[in-house]
Every structure is written in C-alpha cells, then in structure tokens.
Amino acid sequence: MRFGKVWSLGKSLGKTALFLLLLFGLFLKGEQILKLDMGHRGTDNVNGFYAEEENSVEVLFIGSSTMFCTADPLVLYEEYGIASYDFGSSAQPFELSLLYMQEALKTQKPKVIALEVLSIGNELDTNKADNLNYGLTDMPFSKEKAAGLYDMFRNDKGAGISYLIPMLQYKDRWQELTKEDFVHRADGKNYTKGAYTPDLIAPSPLDFSSYYEEEPFAIPQRNRVIFDRMVRLCEENDIQLLLFKAPNIGWKISQTKAVAALAEEYGLPFIDFFSLMDELGVDPARDFRDNSHFNRYGSRKASLYLGAYLREHYTLTDWRATDRENSWDLALENRAHDRANEQVCRAEGLPDYMSVLPYGGHTIVFSVTGDTGGMEEFLRGLAAAFGLDEGSLLEGGTFAVRDGQCISGLIGASQEAWYWEEGFDTLMLTGYSITYNREMYQPVDHGITILVYDNVWQELVDVAGFDAYNPAYSIRPQE
C-alpha cells in the first residue's frame, strides 16, 4: 500500500514537472516572438555569436557600433585567415562591454580581445533605454547578467528586472506583431560575423578639425574600475587585450591622450585610427556613412590595417589553410549572395538591371502593362528567353521565373490569378498586377515592372518599374 502511494505521488510530481517544463518552454517561445528585433544594432550580433562553434573565434572585437562598423571579420578572414567576430551592440555602455566579455568566455577562448573605447568616457545613463535594449534584449538570462544589472540599477531594481526578463518589457507588443516577428533564422547565424558595413556615403565630407581642440577630460572613476576588471579577466584567461579607437565626430584629442595614458599604465597596445587616417588614405568625403561610422570603404581600410597588425603581433591560425570548410568560408559565400542582391537594388537603367538579375536561387516576376511600343525589341527577346508567345507578351501580361525557368506561363488579362507561396510569403499574379503579401506593386502604367524575391533568404529584394519610353531610369514604389 505504501509503495502504491509513493508511486502515485511520483507520477503526480512527474506530471507537475512536465507541465512546468512545457509552461517554461511556452514562456521562452512567447518571449522570443514578443521581443523587439534590434537587427544589426544587437539581435543579429548577439544571436549570431551564440550560434558560433565553441572555441572557434581567435580574435573577439568588443564595443559599440563604431566597433562593428570598423572591424570587418570577413576582410580579416579573406585577407589574413583570421577567425574573428564583432560581439557588440549600438551605443553600448561601458558596463555592457564588460558583460559581453564575460558572456563570450563561456563559449569561446579567444587569443585576443580588441576593445573599441568610445564609451570609456561616458557615465552610465539608465534612462537611455535604447542603449540598454540594444545590448540586453537578446542576451540570455545568466548570473553575470543579473549581477551586472543589479550593479547598474542600484537605485531602481524594478527597471533592472525588466531588462533581465525581456518579457516584462515587451509583453504589450502583441498588438503590433507582424509576420517578421514569427520568422527567425533557423541556425541563428550572422553571416557578417557581426560587422555592419553598408556602402552608404555621408551627405557631406566629415570635418575633423574640432578633434584637435583641447578640452579637459578624465576617464570616470567607475569606468576605470570596470576597465581594471576587464584587464584582470583577460589575464586570468591568458587573453591579450588590445585597445583601439575608430574616428568619429565628437571625440577629442584629450580623450585619445587619456586612453593612451591608461594603455601605457597597464602595458597594453592602443591603435589610434585618428593618427592613421592619412597613412591609410581615409577619405572624409567617401569613407563614412555618417558622423560616427565608417562605411564599407572606410571599414575595409581600417580592417586591412587591423589584420596586418594582428598577424604581426600575435600568433594566430591561418584558417584558410585548413582542409575543413568553416563558418567564415560560408560567410564569404553569403556576402557574395548579399552583394548580388545589392547590385539589383542599385541598378538604374533597364539594360543594367537585366544584366545583374540573379536568376539562381531567386524568383523573378515580370509584368508588362499599357503601351509598350518603345520596348518591343526587348520584349521579343524576353519572350524568346522564357519560351513565351511573343505576340501575347507584347499585348501585356505577367509571368514568374524561378531559377531561370518560367513557372507560371504568361498570365493574360482574361486568365485567373496565379498563386505562389514560400514560407510565410505569398505572391499573386494577374494579367496586369503583382501582389506580394497583400500589397500591390505596379509602379509604371506603360512598360515593365520587375519583382525580385530571394528564395534562399526568403525575402523581397527589389521591385522596379521601367517606363517604355524612358527605360534608362528605374521607378521604385517607395519613390
């Protein structure tokens, strides 16, 4: 009888434990959906870091957006074979840089940590929610995160708890959810390795003359304490700590001198990119996307210097020489894929646009409307390329091409709509319109509209229209 009671109690406890486990799983899934996606400002970098193979990163970059817009791990790998990752978040307070170091060492054993020092001169402002959300939203619960938040929010423990458990912050977002909130990259990987290097160019040249204006400056005592903890953490784990400063408007030479003195005090190397701009050929008119960040061109110049410096001063593996394909090889392939899509978005005239269309791995929709007398020769060539009736296409219609093969036939005005689905995405074609996820696209009345969808990444790449009598210029819906 006693055994029966024990057995019954065990079954009840087991059911309770299973229920609680399922409830916790639902909580985590709900939190993942409700959390605001910070993109390259935090989410992509953080989730991508945790998706890296353990102990595969030899150089770890830590810091704010000036860090991940300066150090490009793909340049370091392609040119020097260095396996690195940009583990940071936009406007990252100095306290979070320490927390990111602590988190990183749970899964990685880097030989070098390179710290971008922009935030070393700033006092923590817990009222700047965005700065904290960028860095904390996607960082999982841990004792280090709890301890860090307890220290940061000494006078407002309630606010600190909301950053510790993101569900508390985002519980009311359910009313504004979109399909993107339910779609997450299956492997979680960030194929830029944390870098953000768009080819945007600042609207006017940057003027760095104010950098040389001497102003009184001292590193806050609290940040000196945090920095000392960083140094000790690196020493305890046999990691070389390297400091660097990327150029940005607002930073002063007095701050550079203070960091240089701190580096000398601890016997650490410090790379000052302000003093290297002439040597590296940095162009204030073309190498920045705004007042604080390098663009793709400036980042490449800085990264080439960083790679050469790392290769000269540290013993690092050249992972290009290994037989086994690694995630940096895959990242380079994805960069090529991304650049191909980017070319499409930037192409203007119809001939240029057709020359860069990436048929492989893409679905491309062509919609011919109105009076097309100015592009008859082009349409005849298009009909021949995809096995369509030339006369019918000249009269107008819509068709879809996947991986270079027509999959819909020509949809004329009198035919029923044609539907296509890819995950959460839907496409509907009629004789004279393209509807993607319930939004209609037809930017030209007379000519051709082209929609490009990436099947691999499951995302819309571009929609461009070309007027039959002025095909040298593209017309995009947002214009």
Coordinates of C-alpha atoms in Angstrom, one line a residue:
M1 CA 0.0 0.0 0.0
R2 CA 2.8 2.4 0.9
F3 CA 4.5 1.6 -2.4
G4 CA 1.3 2.4 -4.2
K5 CA 1.1 5.8 -2.5
V6 CA 4.8 6.6 -3.3
W7 CA 4.2 5.6 -6.9
S8 CA 1.1 7.7 -7.2
L9 CA 2.9 10.7 -5.6
G10 CA 5.8 10.2 -8.0
K11 CA 3.5 10.2 -11.0
S12 CA 1.8 13.4 -9.8
L13 CA 5.2 15.1 -9.3
G14 CA 6.3 13.9 -12.7
K15 CA 3.2 15.4 -14.4
T16 CA 3.7 18.6 -12.5
A17 CA 7.3 18.8 -13.5
L18 CA 6.4 18.1 -17.1
F19 CA 3.6 20.8 -17.0
L20 CA 6.0 23.3 -15.6
L21 CA 8.6 22.4 -18.2
L22 CA 6.1 22.9 -21.0
L23 CA 4.9 26.1 -19.5
F24 CA 8.5 27.4 -19.3
G25 CA 9.1 26.4 -22.9
L26 CA 6.0 28.3 -24.0
F27 CA 7.2 31.3 -22.0
L28 CA 10.5 31.3 -23.7
K29 CA 8.9 30.9 -27.2
G30 CA 6.5 33.7 -26.4
E31 CA 9.3 35.9 -25.2
Q32 CA 11.2 35.3 -28.4
I33 CA 8.3 36.4 -30.5
L34 CA 7.4 39.4 -28.5
K35 CA 11.0 40.8 -28.2
L36 CA 11.7 43.6 -30.5
D37 CA 14.2 42.6 -33.1
M38 CA 17.2 45.0 -32.9
G39 CA 18.7 43.9 -36.2
H40 CA 22.4 44.8 -36.7
R41 CA 22.2 47.0 -33.6
G42 CA 22.1 44.0 -31.3
T43 CA 19.9 41.0 -32.2
D44 CA 21.9 39.8 -35.2
N45 CA 25.3 40.2 -33.4
V46 CA 24.2 38.6 -30.2
N47 CA 22.3 35.6 -31.6
G48 CA 25.0 35.1 -34.3
F49 CA 27.7 35.0 -31.6
Y50 CA 25.9 32.2 -29.7
A51 CA 25.5 30.3 -32.9
E52 CA 29.2 30.1 -33.5
E53 CA 31.0 26.8 -32.9
E54 CA 32.6 26.7 -29.5
N55 CA 36.2 27.8 -29.3
S56 CA 36.3 28.8 -32.9
V57 CA 36.9 32.6 -32.5
E58 CA 40.5 33.6 -32.0
V59 CA 40.0 37.4 -32.1
L60 CA 37.0 38.9 -30.4
F61 CA 36.0 42.6 -31.0
I62 CA 34.0 44.2 -28.2
G63 CA 32.3 47.6 -28.2
S64 CA 29.6 49.8 -29.7
S65 CA 28.6 50.5 -33.3
T66 CA 31.9 52.2 -34.0
M67 CA 33.5 48.8 -33.4
F68 CA 31.3 46.8 -35.7
C69 CA 31.4 49.5 -38.4
T70 CA 35.3 49.5 -38.3
A71 CA 36.4 45.9 -37.9
D72 CA 35.1 43.6 -40.6
P73 CA 35.8 39.9 -39.8
L74 CA 35.2 38.9 -43.4
V75 CA 38.1 41.2 -44.6
L76 CA 40.3 39.8 -41.8
Y77 CA 39.5 36.2 -42.8
E78 CA 39.7 36.7 -46.6
E79 CA 43.0 38.6 -46.5
Y80 CA 44.7 37.1 -43.4
G81 CA 42.8 33.9 -42.5
I82 CA 41.9 35.3 -39.0
A83 CA 38.8 33.9 -37.4
S84 CA 37.2 36.9 -35.6
Y85 CA 33.7 38.1 -34.5
D86 CA 32.2 41.5 -33.7
F87 CA 30.4 41.0 -30.4
G88 CA 28.8 44.3 -29.6
S89 CA 25.7 46.5 -29.7
S90 CA 24.8 50.0 -30.7
A91 CA 25.6 52.8 -28.1
Q92 CA 26.9 50.1 -25.8
P93 CA 27.6 51.5 -22.3
F94 CA 31.0 50.5 -20.8
E95 CA 29.3 48.3 -18.2
L96 CA 27.9 46.2 -21.0
S97 CA 31.3 45.8 -22.7
L98 CA 32.5 44.0 -19.5
L99 CA 29.3 41.9 -19.5
Y100 CA 29.9 40.9 -23.2
M101 CA 33.4 39.8 -22.3
Q102 CA 32.1 37.7 -19.5
E103 CA 29.5 36.1 -21.8
A104 CA 31.9 35.5 -24.6
L105 CA 34.2 33.5 -22.4
K106 CA 31.5 30.9 -21.7
T107 CA 31.7 29.5 -25.2
Q108 CA 34.9 31.0 -26.7
K109 CA 38.6 31.1 -25.8
P110 CA 39.9 34.0 -27.9
K111 CA 43.6 34.7 -28.0
V112 CA 43.0 38.4 -28.5
I113 CA 40.1 40.7 -27.4
A114 CA 40.1 44.1 -29.2
L115 CA 38.1 46.7 -27.3
E116 CA 36.8 49.8 -29.1
V117 CA 37.0 52.5 -26.4
L118 CA 34.3 55.0 -27.4
S119 CA 32.2 54.5 -24.3
I120 CA 35.0 54.6 -21.8
G121 CA 34.5 58.3 -21.2
N122 CA 30.7 58.1 -20.7
E123 CA 28.9 57.8 -17.5
L124 CA 26.1 55.2 -17.5
D125 CA 22.7 56.7 -18.1
T126 CA 20.0 54.2 -17.2
N127 CA 17.3 56.5 -18.7
K128 CA 18.6 55.8 -22.2
A129 CA 16.5 52.7 -22.7
D130 CA 17.6 52.2 -26.4
N131 CA 21.2 51.9 -25.4
L132 CA 20.4 49.1 -23.0
N133 CA 17.8 47.4 -25.1
Y134 CA 20.2 47.1 -28.0
G135 CA 22.7 45.2 -25.8
L136 CA 20.5 43.3 -23.3
T137 CA 17.3 42.2 -25.2
D138 CA 18.8 39.1 -26.8
M139 CA 21.4 38.3 -24.1
P140 CA 20.1 35.2 -22.3
F141 CA 19.4 35.1 -18.6
S142 CA 22.6 34.4 -16.6
K143 CA 24.1 35.1 -13.2
E144 CA 26.5 37.5 -14.8
K145 CA 23.7 39.4 -16.5
A146 CA 21.7 39.5 -13.2
A147 CA 24.8 40.7 -11.2
G148 CA 25.6 43.4 -13.9
L149 CA 22.0 44.7 -13.9
Y150 CA 21.9 44.7 -10.1
D151 CA 25.0 46.9 -10.1
M152 CA 23.8 49.2 -12.9
F153 CA 20.3 49.7 -11.4
R154 CA 21.3 50.1 -7.8
N155 CA 18.6 52.8 -7.3
D156 CA 15.9 51.2 -9.5
K157 CA 15.8 47.5 -9.1
G158 CA 12.4 47.2 -10.8
A159 CA 13.7 48.7 -14.0
G160 CA 16.7 46.4 -13.8
I161 CA 14.5 43.3 -13.6
S162 CA 12.7 44.4 -16.8
Y163 CA 16.0 44.2 -18.7
L164 CA 16.8 40.9 -17.1
I165 CA 13.5 39.3 -18.3
P166 CA 12.6 40.9 -21.6
M167 CA 9.0 39.5 -21.5
L168 CA 8.3 42.2 -18.8
Q169 CA 9.3 44.9 -21.2
Y170 CA 7.7 43.6 -24.4
K171 CA 4.5 41.9 -23.0
D172 CA 2.3 44.6 -24.6
R173 CA 3.8 44.3 -28.1
W174 CA 1.3 41.5 -29.2
Q175 CA -0.9 44.2 -30.8
E176 CA 1.8 45.3 -33.2
L177 CA 3.3 41.9 -34.2
T178 CA 3.9 41.2 -37.9
K179 CA 4.9 38.0 -39.7
E180 CA 8.6 39.0 -39.3
D181 CA 8.3 38.5 -35.5
F182 CA 7.4 34.8 -36.1
V183 CA 10.3 34.2 -38.6
H184 CA 13.7 33.5 -37.2
R185 CA 16.8 32.2 -39.0
A186 CA 16.9 28.5 -38.2
D187 CA 20.6 28.4 -37.4
G188 CA 20.7 31.8 -35.8
K189 CA 24.0 32.6 -37.6
N190 CA 25.1 36.1 -38.5
Y191 CA 26.9 35.8 -41.8
T192 CA 28.6 39.2 -41.5
K193 CA 30.2 37.9 -38.3
G194 CA 28.7 41.0 -36.5
A195 CA 30.0 43.6 -38.9
Y196 CA 27.7 46.3 -40.4
T197 CA 29.4 47.9 -43.4
P198 CA 26.9 49.4 -45.9
D199 CA 28.1 51.2 -48.9
L200 CA 26.2 54.4 -47.9
I201 CA 28.2 57.6 -48.1
A202 CA 27.7 60.6 -45.8
P203 CA 25.9 63.5 -47.5
S204 CA 28.8 65.9 -46.9
P205 CA 32.6 65.4 -46.1
L206 CA 33.4 64.9 -42.4
D207 CA 35.3 67.8 -40.8
F208 CA 37.7 66.5 -38.1
S209 CA 39.2 69.9 -37.2
S210 CA 37.4 70.0 -33.9
Y211 CA 39.2 66.8 -32.8
Y212 CA 42.3 68.9 -32.1
E213 CA 40.5 71.3 -29.8
E214 CA 41.9 70.5 -26.3
E215 CA 39.2 70.1 -23.7
P216 CA 39.6 69.0 -20.1
F217 CA 38.8 65.3 -19.8
A218 CA 39.2 62.5 -17.3
I219 CA 38.0 58.9 -17.5
P220 CA 35.2 58.4 -14.9
Q221 CA 36.4 56.5 -11.9
R222 CA 33.7 53.9 -12.3
N223 CA 34.9 53.2 -15.8
R224 CA 38.5 52.9 -14.6
V225 CA 37.3 50.2 -12.1
I226 CA 35.4 48.4 -14.9
F227 CA 38.4 48.6 -17.1
D228 CA 40.6 47.1 -14.4
R229 CA 38.1 44.2 -14.2
M230 CA 38.4 43.7 -17.9
V231 CA 42.2 43.6 -17.7
R232 CA 42.1 41.0 -14.9
L233 CA 39.5 38.9 -16.7
C234 CA 41.8 38.8 -19.8
E235 CA 44.9 38.0 -17.6
E236 CA 43.1 35.2 -15.8
N237 CA 42.1 33.6 -19.2
D238 CA 45.5 34.2 -20.9
I239 CA 44.0 36.6 -23.4
Q240 CA 45.8 39.5 -25.0
L241 CA 43.9 42.8 -24.6
L242 CA 44.2 45.3 -27.5
L243 CA 42.6 48.8 -27.4
F244 CA 41.6 50.8 -30.5
K245 CA 39.7 54.0 -31.3
A246 CA 37.8 54.5 -34.6
P247 CA 37.4 58.1 -35.9
N248 CA 34.1 59.8 -35.2
I249 CA 33.0 63.4 -34.9
G250 CA 32.7 64.4 -31.2
W251 CA 35.7 62.5 -29.9
K252 CA 38.5 64.9 -28.8
I253 CA 42.3 64.5 -28.8
S254 CA 42.2 64.9 -25.0
Q255 CA 40.2 61.7 -24.8
T256 CA 42.7 59.9 -27.0
K257 CA 45.5 61.1 -24.8
A258 CA 43.7 59.8 -21.7
V259 CA 43.2 56.4 -23.3
A260 CA 46.8 56.3 -24.4
A261 CA 47.9 57.0 -20.9
L262 CA 45.7 54.3 -19.5
A263 CA 47.0 51.8 -22.0
E264 CA 50.6 52.7 -21.0
E265 CA 49.7 52.4 -17.4
Y266 CA 48.6 48.8 -18.0
G267 CA 51.2 48.0 -20.6
L268 CA 48.6 47.5 -23.4
P269 CA 48.8 48.3 -27.1
F270 CA 46.5 51.1 -28.4
I271 CA 45.6 51.7 -32.0
D272 CA 44.6 55.3 -32.7
F273 CA 42.9 55.5 -36.1
F274 CA 42.8 59.3 -35.9
S275 CA 46.5 59.4 -36.2
L276 CA 46.4 56.8 -39.0
M277 CA 43.9 58.4 -41.4
D278 CA 46.5 59.9 -43.7
E279 CA 48.6 56.8 -43.7
L280 CA 45.6 54.6 -44.6
G281 CA 44.2 57.0 -47.2
V282 CA 40.9 57.6 -45.3
D283 CA 38.8 60.0 -47.3
P284 CA 36.4 62.1 -45.2
A285 CA 34.2 62.6 -48.2
R286 CA 33.8 58.9 -49.2
D287 CA 34.7 56.6 -46.3
F288 CA 32.0 57.4 -43.8
R289 CA 28.2 56.8 -43.8
D290 CA 27.6 59.4 -41.2
N291 CA 29.4 61.4 -38.5
S292 CA 30.2 58.4 -36.4
H293 CA 30.7 55.4 -38.6
F294 CA 32.9 54.1 -41.4
N295 CA 31.1 52.8 -44.4
R296 CA 32.2 49.7 -46.4
Y297 CA 35.1 51.5 -48.0
G298 CA 36.5 53.1 -44.8
S299 CA 35.9 49.8 -42.9
R300 CA 38.0 47.9 -45.4
K301 CA 40.9 50.3 -45.0
A302 CA 40.8 50.0 -41.2
S303 CA 40.3 46.2 -41.3
L304 CA 43.3 45.7 -43.6
Y305 CA 45.4 47.6 -41.1
L306 CA 43.9 45.6 -38.1
G307 CA 44.6 42.3 -39.9
A308 CA 48.2 43.2 -40.6
Y309 CA 48.7 44.4 -37.0
L310 CA 47.1 41.2 -35.6
R311 CA 49.1 38.9 -37.8
E312 CA 52.4 40.7 -36.9
H313 CA 51.9 40.9 -33.2
Y314 CA 50.1 37.7 -32.2
T315 CA 50.3 34.0 -33.0
L316 CA 47.1 33.3 -34.9
T317 CA 46.0 30.4 -37.1
D318 CA 45.5 31.0 -40.8
W319 CA 42.2 29.2 -41.1
R320 CA 42.2 29.5 -44.9
A321 CA 45.0 26.9 -44.9
T322 CA 42.9 24.2 -43.2
D323 CA 41.2 21.5 -45.1
R324 CA 37.8 21.7 -43.3
E325 CA 35.4 24.3 -44.5
N326 CA 34.5 26.6 -41.7
S327 CA 31.8 29.2 -41.0
W328 CA 33.9 32.0 -42.3
D329 CA 34.1 30.3 -45.7
L330 CA 30.3 30.1 -45.6
A331 CA 30.1 33.7 -44.6
L332 CA 32.1 34.8 -47.6
E333 CA 29.7 32.9 -49.8
N334 CA 26.8 34.7 -48.2
R335 CA 28.5 38.0 -48.6
A336 CA 28.7 37.3 -52.4
H337 CA 25.0 36.5 -52.3
D338 CA 24.2 39.7 -50.5
R339 CA 26.3 41.8 -52.8
A340 CA 24.5 40.3 -55.8
N341 CA 21.1 41.4 -54.3
E342 CA 22.6 44.8 -53.5
Q343 CA 23.6 45.2 -57.2
V344 CA 20.0 44.7 -58.2
C345 CA 18.7 47.3 -55.7
R346 CA 21.2 49.9 -57.1
A347 CA 20.8 49.3 -60.8
E348 CA 19.1 52.0 -62.7
G349 CA 18.6 51.6 -66.5
L350 CA 16.8 48.5 -67.8
P351 CA 19.8 47.1 -69.6
D352 CA 21.9 47.3 -66.4
Y353 CA 19.1 45.9 -64.4
M354 CA 18.7 42.8 -66.6
S355 CA 22.5 42.3 -66.6
V356 CA 22.6 41.9 -62.8
L357 CA 19.4 39.9 -62.2
P358 CA 20.5 36.8 -60.1
Y359 CA 18.3 34.0 -61.5
G360 CA 19.8 31.2 -59.4
G361 CA 18.1 31.0 -56.0
H362 CA 15.6 33.7 -56.9
T363 CA 12.0 34.1 -58.2
I364 CA 11.6 37.0 -60.6
V365 CA 8.3 38.3 -61.8
F366 CA 7.9 40.3 -65.0
S367 CA 4.7 42.4 -65.5
V368 CA 4.1 44.1 -68.9
T369 CA 1.4 46.8 -68.9
G370 CA 0.0 49.5 -71.2
D371 CA 1.6 50.9 -74.3
T372 CA 5.0 49.1 -74.8
G373 CA 5.8 50.4 -78.2
G374 CA 9.2 51.8 -77.0
M375 CA 10.5 48.4 -75.8
E376 CA 9.1 45.9 -78.4
E377 CA 12.6 44.6 -79.2
F378 CA 13.4 44.0 -75.6
L379 CA 10.0 42.2 -75.0
R380 CA 10.6 39.9 -78.0
G381 CA 13.9 38.9 -76.6
L382 CA 12.3 38.3 -73.2
A383 CA 9.6 36.1 -74.8
A384 CA 12.2 34.0 -76.6
A385 CA 14.3 33.6 -73.5
F386 CA 11.5 32.0 -71.5
G387 CA 9.5 30.3 -74.2
L388 CA 6.5 32.6 -74.2
D389 CA 4.3 33.7 -77.1
E390 CA 5.8 36.9 -78.5
G391 CA 2.6 38.5 -79.7
S392 CA 0.8 37.8 -76.4
L393 CA 3.6 39.3 -74.3
L394 CA 3.5 42.5 -76.4
E395 CA -0.2 42.8 -75.6
G396 CA 0.6 42.6 -71.9
G397 CA 0.7 40.1 -69.1
T398 CA 2.6 38.8 -66.1
F399 CA 4.8 35.7 -65.6
A400 CA 7.1 34.3 -62.9
V401 CA 10.6 32.8 -63.4
R402 CA 12.2 30.6 -60.7
D403 CA 15.9 29.6 -61.0
G404 CA 15.8 30.7 -64.7
Q405 CA 12.7 28.7 -65.6
C406 CA 9.2 30.1 -66.3
I407 CA 6.9 28.5 -63.7
S408 CA 3.6 30.3 -64.3
G409 CA 3.3 30.7 -68.1
L410 CA 2.0 34.1 -69.3
I411 CA -1.0 35.3 -67.3
G412 CA -3.1 37.5 -69.5
A413 CA -6.0 39.8 -68.7
S414 CA -8.7 37.2 -69.2
Q415 CA -7.0 34.5 -67.1
E416 CA -7.4 33.6 -63.5
A417 CA -4.8 34.8 -60.9
W418 CA -1.8 32.6 -60.3
Y419 CA -0.6 32.0 -56.7
W420 CA 2.7 31.1 -55.2
E421 CA 3.8 30.5 -51.6
E422 CA 7.2 30.4 -49.9
G423 CA 7.1 30.0 -46.2
F424 CA 5.1 33.0 -44.8
D425 CA 5.3 34.8 -48.2
T426 CA 2.6 34.8 -50.8
L427 CA 2.6 36.0 -54.4
M428 CA -0.4 36.6 -56.6
L429 CA -0.1 37.4 -60.3
T430 CA -2.9 38.7 -62.5
G431 CA -2.7 40.0 -66.1
Y432 CA -1.7 43.5 -65.1
S433 CA -0.5 43.4 -61.4
I434 CA 1.8 41.8 -58.9
T435 CA 0.6 41.4 -55.3
Y436 CA 3.2 40.4 -52.7
N437 CA 1.9 39.7 -49.2
R438 CA -1.3 41.6 -50.0
E439 CA 0.5 44.7 -51.2
M440 CA 0.1 45.5 -54.9
Y441 CA 3.1 46.6 -56.9
Q442 CA 2.8 48.3 -60.3
P443 CA 5.0 51.5 -60.4
V444 CA 4.6 52.1 -64.2
D445 CA 1.5 52.4 -66.3
H446 CA 3.2 51.8 -69.6
G447 CA 6.3 49.5 -69.6
I448 CA 7.5 46.7 -67.4
T449 CA 7.6 46.0 -63.7
I450 CA 10.1 43.5 -62.3
L451 CA 9.9 42.0 -58.8
V452 CA 12.9 40.1 -57.4
Y453 CA 12.4 37.6 -54.5
D454 CA 15.3 35.7 -52.8
N455 CA 14.2 32.1 -52.3
V456 CA 17.3 31.2 -50.2
W457 CA 16.8 34.0 -47.6
Q458 CA 13.0 34.2 -48.2
E459 CA 12.8 37.9 -48.6
L460 CA 11.8 40.5 -51.1
V461 CA 14.9 42.0 -52.7
D462 CA 13.5 44.7 -55.0
V463 CA 10.7 46.0 -57.1
A464 CA 11.5 48.3 -60.1
G465 CA 9.4 49.7 -62.9
F466 CA 10.8 50.8 -66.3
D467 CA 8.7 53.2 -68.5
A468 CA 8.5 52.0 -72.1
Y469 CA 9.7 55.4 -73.5
N470 CA 12.3 56.2 -70.8
P471 CA 13.8 52.8 -69.7
A472 CA 17.1 54.5 -68.7
Y473 CA 15.7 55.2 -65.2
S474 CA 14.1 52.9 -62.7
I475 CA 11.0 53.8 -60.7
R476 CA 10.7 52.1 -57.3
P477 CA 7.4 52.1 -55.3
Q478 CA 8.9 54.0 -52.4
E479 CA 9.9 56.8 -54.7

